[in-house]
Tab-separated table of C-alpha atoms in Angstrom:
chain	number	residue	atom	x	y	z
A	138	UNK	CA	-15.883	-16.657	14.241
A	139	UNK	CA	-19.565	-17.628	14.020
A	140	UNK	CA	-20.796	-14.197	12.941
A	141	UNK	CA	-18.458	-14.186	9.959
A	142	UNK	CA	-19.648	-17.632	8.917
A	143	UNK	CA	-23.323	-16.728	9.329
A	144	UNK	CA	-22.939	-13.704	7.092
A	145	UNK	CA	-20.631	-15.439	4.609
A	146	UNK	CA	-18.087	-12.666	5.089
A	147	UNK	CA	-14.353	-12.453	4.530
A	148	UNK	CA	-12.040	-10.101	6.433
A	149	UNK	CA	-9.111	-8.599	4.552
A	150	UNK	CA	-6.510	-6.612	6.497
A	151	UNK	CA	-3.423	-4.663	5.513
A	152	UNK	CA	-0.067	-5.248	7.205
A	153	UNK	CA	-0.272	-1.747	8.706
A	154	UNK	CA	-3.389	-2.527	10.743
A	155	UNK	CA	-3.287	-3.070	14.483
A	156	UNK	CA	-2.057	-6.556	15.391
A	157	UNK	CA	-5.413	-7.558	16.909
A	158	UNK	CA	-7.133	-6.884	13.570
A	159	UNK	CA	-4.485	-8.800	11.649
A	160	UNK	CA	-4.998	-11.783	13.955
A	161	UNK	CA	-8.735	-12.112	13.152
A	162	UNK	CA	-8.382	-11.487	9.404
A	163	UNK	CA	-8.801	-14.245	6.823
A	164	UNK	CA	-6.035	-12.696	4.781
A	165	UNK	CA	-3.327	-10.182	5.691
A	166	UNK	CA	-1.322	-8.642	2.877
A	167	UNK	CA	0.017	-5.699	0.937
A	168	UNK	CA	-1.906	-3.783	-1.729
A	169	UNK	CA	-1.220	-6.331	-4.484
A	170	UNK	CA	-2.057	-9.338	-2.341
A	171	UNK	CA	-5.252	-7.731	-1.085
A	172	UNK	CA	-6.296	-6.835	-4.643
A	173	UNK	CA	-5.793	-10.443	-5.693
A	174	UNK	CA	-7.727	-11.723	-2.692
A	175	UNK	CA	-10.576	-9.321	-3.495
A	176	UNK	CA	-10.836	-10.865	-6.960
A	177	UNK	CA	-10.903	-14.380	-5.496
A	178	UNK	CA	-13.357	-13.585	-2.698
A	179	UNK	CA	-16.231	-16.076	-2.617
A	180	UNK	CA	-18.000	-14.309	0.247
A	181	UNK	CA	-21.087	-12.106	0.020
A	182	UNK	CA	-19.519	-9.459	2.249
A	183	UNK	CA	-15.957	-8.135	2.173
A	184	UNK	CA	-14.906	-6.446	5.411
A	185	UNK	CA	-11.854	-4.407	4.489
A	186	UNK	CA	-9.570	-3.323	7.315
A	187	UNK	CA	-7.246	-0.855	5.675
A	188	UNK	CA	-7.668	2.609	4.231
A	189	UNK	CA	-10.438	3.853	1.972
A	190	UNK	CA	-8.755	3.471	-1.428
A	191	UNK	CA	-8.104	-0.219	-0.672
A	192	UNK	CA	-11.777	-0.861	0.053
A	193	UNK	CA	-12.676	1.077	-3.098
A	194	UNK	CA	-10.416	-1.249	-5.086
A	195	UNK	CA	-12.248	-4.253	-3.629
A	196	UNK	CA	-15.593	-2.696	-4.585
A	197	UNK	CA	-14.380	-1.905	-8.110
A	198	UNK	CA	-13.463	-5.561	-8.553
A	199	UNK	CA	-16.592	-6.869	-6.800
A	200	UNK	CA	-19.483	-4.561	-7.743
A	201	UNK	CA	-22.175	-7.014	-6.620
A	202	UNK	CA	-20.693	-7.671	-3.179
A	203	UNK	CA	-21.164	-5.581	-0.065
A	204	UNK	CA	-17.841	-3.966	0.860
A	205	UNK	CA	-17.723	-2.509	4.347
A	206	UNK	CA	-15.014	-0.823	6.399
A	207	UNK	CA	-14.571	-0.325	10.128
A	208	UNK	CA	-14.345	3.461	9.701
A	209	UNK	CA	-14.904	5.629	6.607
A	210	UNK	CA	-12.441	8.171	8.043
A	211	UNK	CA	-9.541	5.808	7.345
A	212	UNK	CA	-8.181	7.881	4.477
A	213	UNK	CA	-4.700	8.240	2.984
A	214	UNK	CA	-2.401	11.264	2.805
A	215	UNK	CA	-0.920	9.996	-0.463
A	216	UNK	CA	-4.318	9.541	-2.129
A	217	UNK	CA	-5.353	12.985	-0.864
A	218	UNK	CA	-2.270	14.532	-2.491
A	219	UNK	CA	-3.725	13.832	-5.943
A	220	UNK	CA	-7.061	15.664	-6.437
A	221	UNK	CA	-8.968	14.394	-9.515
A	222	UNK	CA	-9.571	17.817	-11.105
A	223	UNK	CA	-5.912	18.813	-10.874
A	224	UNK	CA	-4.715	15.438	-12.105
A	225	UNK	CA	-7.107	15.568	-15.061
A	226	UNK	CA	-5.602	18.899	-16.110
A	227	UNK	CA	-2.109	17.435	-15.700
A	228	UNK	CA	-2.974	14.537	-17.994
A	229	UNK	CA	-4.551	16.830	-20.578
A	230	UNK	CA	-1.371	18.900	-20.721
A	231	UNK	CA	0.651	15.755	-21.604
A	232	UNK	CA	-1.661	13.901	-24.017
A	233	UNK	CA	1.015	11.630	-25.481
A	234	UNK	CA	1.876	9.994	-22.129
A	235	UNK	CA	0.867	6.587	-20.812
A	236	UNK	CA	-0.702	7.146	-17.389
A	237	UNK	CA	0.478	4.797	-14.650
A	238	UNK	CA	-0.871	5.228	-11.143
A	239	UNK	CA	0.172	3.632	-7.914
A	240	UNK	CA	-2.763	1.770	-6.360
A	241	UNK	CA	-2.655	4.231	-3.428
A	242	UNK	CA	-5.076	6.630	-5.105
A	243	UNK	CA	-8.808	7.210	-5.337
A	244	UNK	CA	-11.192	5.426	-7.707
A	245	UNK	CA	-11.572	8.687	-9.637
A	246	UNK	CA	-7.809	8.758	-10.303
A	247	UNK	CA	-7.773	5.091	-11.307
A	248	UNK	CA	-10.541	5.887	-13.818
A	249	UNK	CA	-8.114	8.264	-15.605
A	250	UNK	CA	-5.366	5.652	-15.676
A	251	UNK	CA	-3.999	3.300	-18.352
A	252	UNK	CA	-2.552	0.812	-15.877
A	253	UNK	CA	-2.272	0.580	-12.102
A	254	UNK	CA	0.727	-0.739	-10.166
A	255	UNK	CA	1.691	-1.539	-6.583
A	256	UNK	CA	5.088	-1.312	-4.929
A	257	UNK	CA	5.361	-5.086	-5.436
A	258	UNK	CA	4.990	-4.978	-9.216
A	259	UNK	CA	5.863	-1.385	-10.157
A	260	UNK	CA	9.146	-2.260	-11.896
A	261	UNK	CA	7.472	-5.082	-13.839
A	262	UNK	CA	4.607	-2.811	-14.921
A	263	UNK	CA	6.878	0.017	-16.070
A	264	UNK	CA	9.168	-2.353	-17.954
A	265	UNK	CA	6.125	-3.749	-19.792
A	266	UNK	CA	5.653	-0.337	-21.453
A	267	UNK	CA	7.730	0.298	-24.603
A	268	UNK	CA	10.770	2.462	-23.835
A	269	UNK	CA	9.812	5.024	-26.465
A	270	UNK	CA	6.487	5.758	-24.728
A	271	UNK	CA	6.614	8.662	-22.266
A	272	UNK	CA	4.970	7.941	-18.918
A	273	UNK	CA	3.130	9.949	-16.296
A	274	UNK	CA	3.506	8.356	-12.866
A	275	UNK	CA	1.322	9.331	-9.927
A	276	UNK	CA	0.794	10.018	-7.130
A	277	UNK	CA	3.987	9.080	-5.225
A	278	UNK	CA	7.077	10.992	-6.327
A	279	UNK	CA	9.403	8.959	-4.079
A	280	UNK	CA	8.290	5.653	-5.546
A	281	UNK	CA	8.473	7.269	-8.995
A	282	UNK	CA	12.051	8.426	-8.414
A	283	UNK	CA	13.015	4.953	-7.248
A	284	UNK	CA	11.467	3.348	-10.352
A	285	UNK	CA	13.256	5.858	-12.595
A	286	UNK	CA	16.597	4.947	-11.030
A	287	UNK	CA	16.040	1.184	-11.307
A	288	UNK	CA	14.643	1.200	-14.856
A	289	UNK	CA	16.528	4.155	-16.357
A	290	UNK	CA	13.212	5.743	-17.390
A	291	UNK	CA	12.457	9.437	-17.086
A	292	UNK	CA	8.834	9.297	-16.069
A	293	UNK	CA	7.006	12.551	-15.475
A	294	UNK	CA	6.148	12.485	-11.770
A	295	UNK	CA	3.145	13.877	-9.948
A	296	UNK	CA	4.244	15.742	-6.811
A	297	UNK	CA	2.604	13.556	-4.155
A	298	UNK	CA	3.912	11.659	-1.148
A	299	UNK	CA	3.008	9.673	1.962
A	300	UNK	CA	3.486	11.490	5.275
A	301	UNK	CA	4.256	8.194	7.035
A	302	UNK	CA	7.138	7.294	4.727
A	303	UNK	CA	8.492	10.839	4.734
A	304	UNK	CA	8.530	10.943	8.538
A	305	UNK	CA	11.719	8.935	9.039
A	306	UNK	CA	14.553	10.891	10.682
A	307	UNK	CA	17.860	10.194	8.964
A	308	UNK	CA	19.903	11.474	11.925
A	309	UNK	CA	18.057	9.209	14.377
A	310	UNK	CA	18.409	6.233	12.029
A	311	UNK	CA	22.168	6.815	11.693
A	312	UNK	CA	22.466	7.072	15.491
A	313	UNK	CA	20.510	3.820	15.819
A	314	UNK	CA	22.824	2.245	13.261
A	315	UNK	CA	25.887	3.286	15.291
A	316	UNK	CA	24.326	1.655	18.344
A	317	UNK	CA	23.545	-1.457	16.281
A	318	UNK	CA	26.383	-1.663	13.704
A	319	UNK	CA	25.440	-5.209	12.727
A	320	UNK	CA	21.879	-4.176	11.791
A	321	UNK	CA	20.650	-3.854	8.214
A	322	UNK	CA	18.179	-1.203	7.112
A	323	UNK	CA	15.249	-2.389	5.008
A	324	UNK	CA	12.951	0.244	3.520
A	325	UNK	CA	9.768	0.749	1.554
A	326	UNK	CA	10.276	2.575	-1.794
A	327	UNK	CA	7.816	5.296	-0.732
A	328	UNK	CA	10.575	6.499	1.614
A	329	UNK	CA	12.697	9.506	0.687
A	330	UNK	CA	15.869	9.040	-1.343
A	331	UNK	CA	18.278	9.619	1.550
A	332	UNK	CA	16.649	6.730	3.422
A	333	UNK	CA	16.764	4.433	0.390
A	334	UNK	CA	20.469	5.218	-0.128
A	335	UNK	CA	21.394	3.627	3.200
A	336	UNK	CA	19.039	0.644	2.873
A	337	UNK	CA	20.355	-2.873	2.292
A	338	UNK	CA	17.001	-3.912	0.853
A	339	UNK	CA	14.158	-1.908	-0.728
A	340	UNK	CA	10.784	-3.534	-1.276
A	341	UNK	CA	7.054	-3.637	-0.725
A	342	UNK	CA	5.634	-4.674	2.634
A	343	UNK	CA	5.276	-8.268	1.417
A	344	UNK	CA	8.751	-8.077	-0.121
A	345	UNK	CA	10.275	-6.885	3.147
A	346	UNK	CA	8.664	-9.738	5.083
A	347	UNK	CA	9.870	-12.235	2.482
A	348	UNK	CA	13.423	-10.839	2.637
A	349	UNK	CA	13.587	-11.086	6.427
A	350	UNK	CA	12.258	-14.676	6.300
A	351	UNK	CA	15.039	-15.552	3.857
A	352	UNK	CA	17.704	-13.929	6.086
A	353	UNK	CA	16.458	-14.474	9.669
A	354	UNK	CA	19.930	-14.454	11.189
A	355	UNK	CA	20.291	-10.687	10.700
A	356	UNK	CA	19.142	-7.757	12.853
A	357	UNK	CA	16.947	-5.221	11.050
A	358	UNK	CA	15.977	-1.569	11.260
A	359	UNK	CA	12.606	-1.493	9.473
A	360	UNK	CA	11.687	1.704	7.599
A	361	UNK	CA	7.983	1.457	6.927
A	362	UNK	CA	4.776	1.784	8.942
A	363	UNK	CA	5.290	0.029	12.261
A	364	UNK	CA	2.260	-2.277	11.845
A	365	UNK	CA	4.354	-4.530	9.615
A	366	UNK	CA	6.367	-5.680	12.633
A	367	UNK	CA	3.426	-7.734	13.937
A	368	UNK	CA	3.389	-10.158	11.009
A	369	UNK	CA	7.134	-9.923	10.436
A	370	UNK	CA	7.941	-10.911	14.006
A	371	UNK	CA	5.568	-13.902	13.775
A	372	UNK	CA	7.497	-15.081	10.707
A	373	UNK	CA	10.906	-14.620	12.372
A	374	UNK	CA	10.312	-14.812	16.150
A	375	UNK	CA	14.021	-14.949	17.023
A	376	UNK	CA	15.067	-12.041	14.807
A	377	UNK	CA	15.638	-8.575	16.282
A	378	UNK	CA	13.416	-6.038	14.512
A	379	UNK	CA	13.743	-2.330	15.290
A	380	UNK	CA	11.262	0.246	13.942
A	381	UNK	CA	12.974	3.116	12.149
A	382	UNK	CA	12.519	6.277	14.253
A	383	UNK	CA	10.446	9.217	13.045
A	384	UNK	CA	11.272	12.918	13.163
A	385	UNK	CA	8.472	13.503	15.625
A	386	UNK	CA	8.931	12.222	19.154
A	387	UNK	CA	5.987	9.944	19.887
A	388	UNK	CA	5.069	7.062	22.145
A	389	UNK	CA	6.017	4.349	19.642
A	390	UNK	CA	9.298	6.021	18.535
A	391	UNK	CA	8.321	4.959	15.012
A	392	UNK	CA	6.371	6.091	11.973
A	393	UNK	CA	2.717	5.232	12.481
A	394	UNK	CA	-0.175	5.884	10.078
A	395	UNK	CA	-2.953	7.679	11.966
A	396	UNK	CA	-5.406	6.757	9.195
A	397	UNK	CA	-4.681	3.035	9.497
A	398	UNK	CA	-5.019	3.202	13.258
A	399	UNK	CA	-8.498	4.769	13.041
A	400	UNK	CA	-9.730	1.210	12.575
A	401	UNK	CA	-10.176	-0.824	15.759
A	402	UNK	CA	-11.239	-4.363	16.566
A	403	UNK	CA	-14.497	-3.051	18.033
A	404	UNK	CA	-15.272	-1.071	14.866
A	405	UNK	CA	-14.471	-4.130	12.784
A	406	UNK	CA	-16.943	-6.195	14.819
A	407	UNK	CA	-19.631	-3.502	14.482
A	408	UNK	CA	-19.033	-3.258	10.719
A	409	UNK	CA	-19.624	-7.001	10.421
A	410	UNK	CA	-22.784	-6.896	12.558
A	411	UNK	CA	-24.277	-3.834	10.834
A	412	UNK	CA	-22.854	-4.523	7.359
A	413	UNK	CA	-21.830	-0.883	7.364
A	414	UNK	CA	-20.288	1.601	6.689
A	415	UNK	CA	-20.661	0.645	3.043
A	416	UNK	CA	-18.088	1.632	0.447
A	417	UNK	CA	-19.682	2.669	-2.833
A	418	UNK	CA	-18.137	3.631	-6.180
A	419	UNK	CA	-20.284	5.343	-8.841
A	420	UNK	CA	-20.799	2.915	-11.719
A	421	UNK	CA	-19.430	5.258	-14.394
A	422	UNK	CA	-16.186	5.621	-12.424
A	423	UNK	CA	-16.074	1.923	-11.539
A	424	UNK	CA	-16.343	0.843	-15.191
A	425	UNK	CA	-13.301	2.923	-16.091
A	426	UNK	CA	-11.317	2.208	-12.928
A	427	UNK	CA	-11.597	-1.566	-13.257
A	428	UNK	CA	-9.771	-1.596	-16.617
A	429	UNK	CA	-6.303	-0.502	-15.384
A	430	UNK	CA	-6.611	-2.731	-12.304
A	431	UNK	CA	-7.403	-5.775	-14.445
A	432	UNK	CA	-4.463	-4.951	-16.737
A	433	UNK	CA	-2.214	-4.930	-13.676
A	434	UNK	CA	-3.587	-8.205	-12.328
A	435	UNK	CA	-3.037	-9.944	-15.683
A	436	UNK	CA	0.625	-8.916	-15.568
A	437	UNK	CA	0.950	-9.973	-11.921
A	438	UNK	CA	-0.048	-13.626	-12.194
């Protein structure tokens, strides 16, 4: 792509993006992988095809680089469920707690945080904190509940969630399982507990892809945003992959993130040409937000 070379730009895309965007990206990954790539970026311009908090994270880690997105309206229901003013009051009312936030939150929330985590490293991050220290975990209560069960902790959970991962219909999944009794359910830990209970494997987007690569002979019902199937199917072309059905009847019969799909290949091209829309983070917030991200990255080597 000549334009990308001329501008010394790198394109980062999340697994939930449209397949056409994933195909032109320099790196496709989950939140942890994209954070690590942002740190290693040698380009002058980072074009981030994902949702807004992801591009903010890239800007926090690369304050001198231009970070652009295809569409500033690519938000996140989970990030929106944790308003900074309310979360600040929540923290103040529990002053003895270590604050751990899932990377799916705004820069303002990260600035109030002791350490950030992703679904890939959440267990590792929580287990790095002394057992006697009480923990606030935000914003995803489903991921928090899952971590509590795995680690035996009793973290205080913020009441937030992702509409995409709460959209799966248990009755439709069980019907699908009856029709495909040999299939295994794999699920993202942002899913609700009743979905996780019937899953054979629970993991991040990258973890789910890795698991399927290691067991390609199986048939899978995949309970996360349907965009993951593009990369997953490339890794295991002969494996049957079925998107887990959502409660709402829609054209894809799956759970699809409307925010992720705001981005298009045309918008990506225009963002690269115009070097806009720019993602900016106020310096006072950036200075605080970078600390918990760097702590996470040091533990995730």
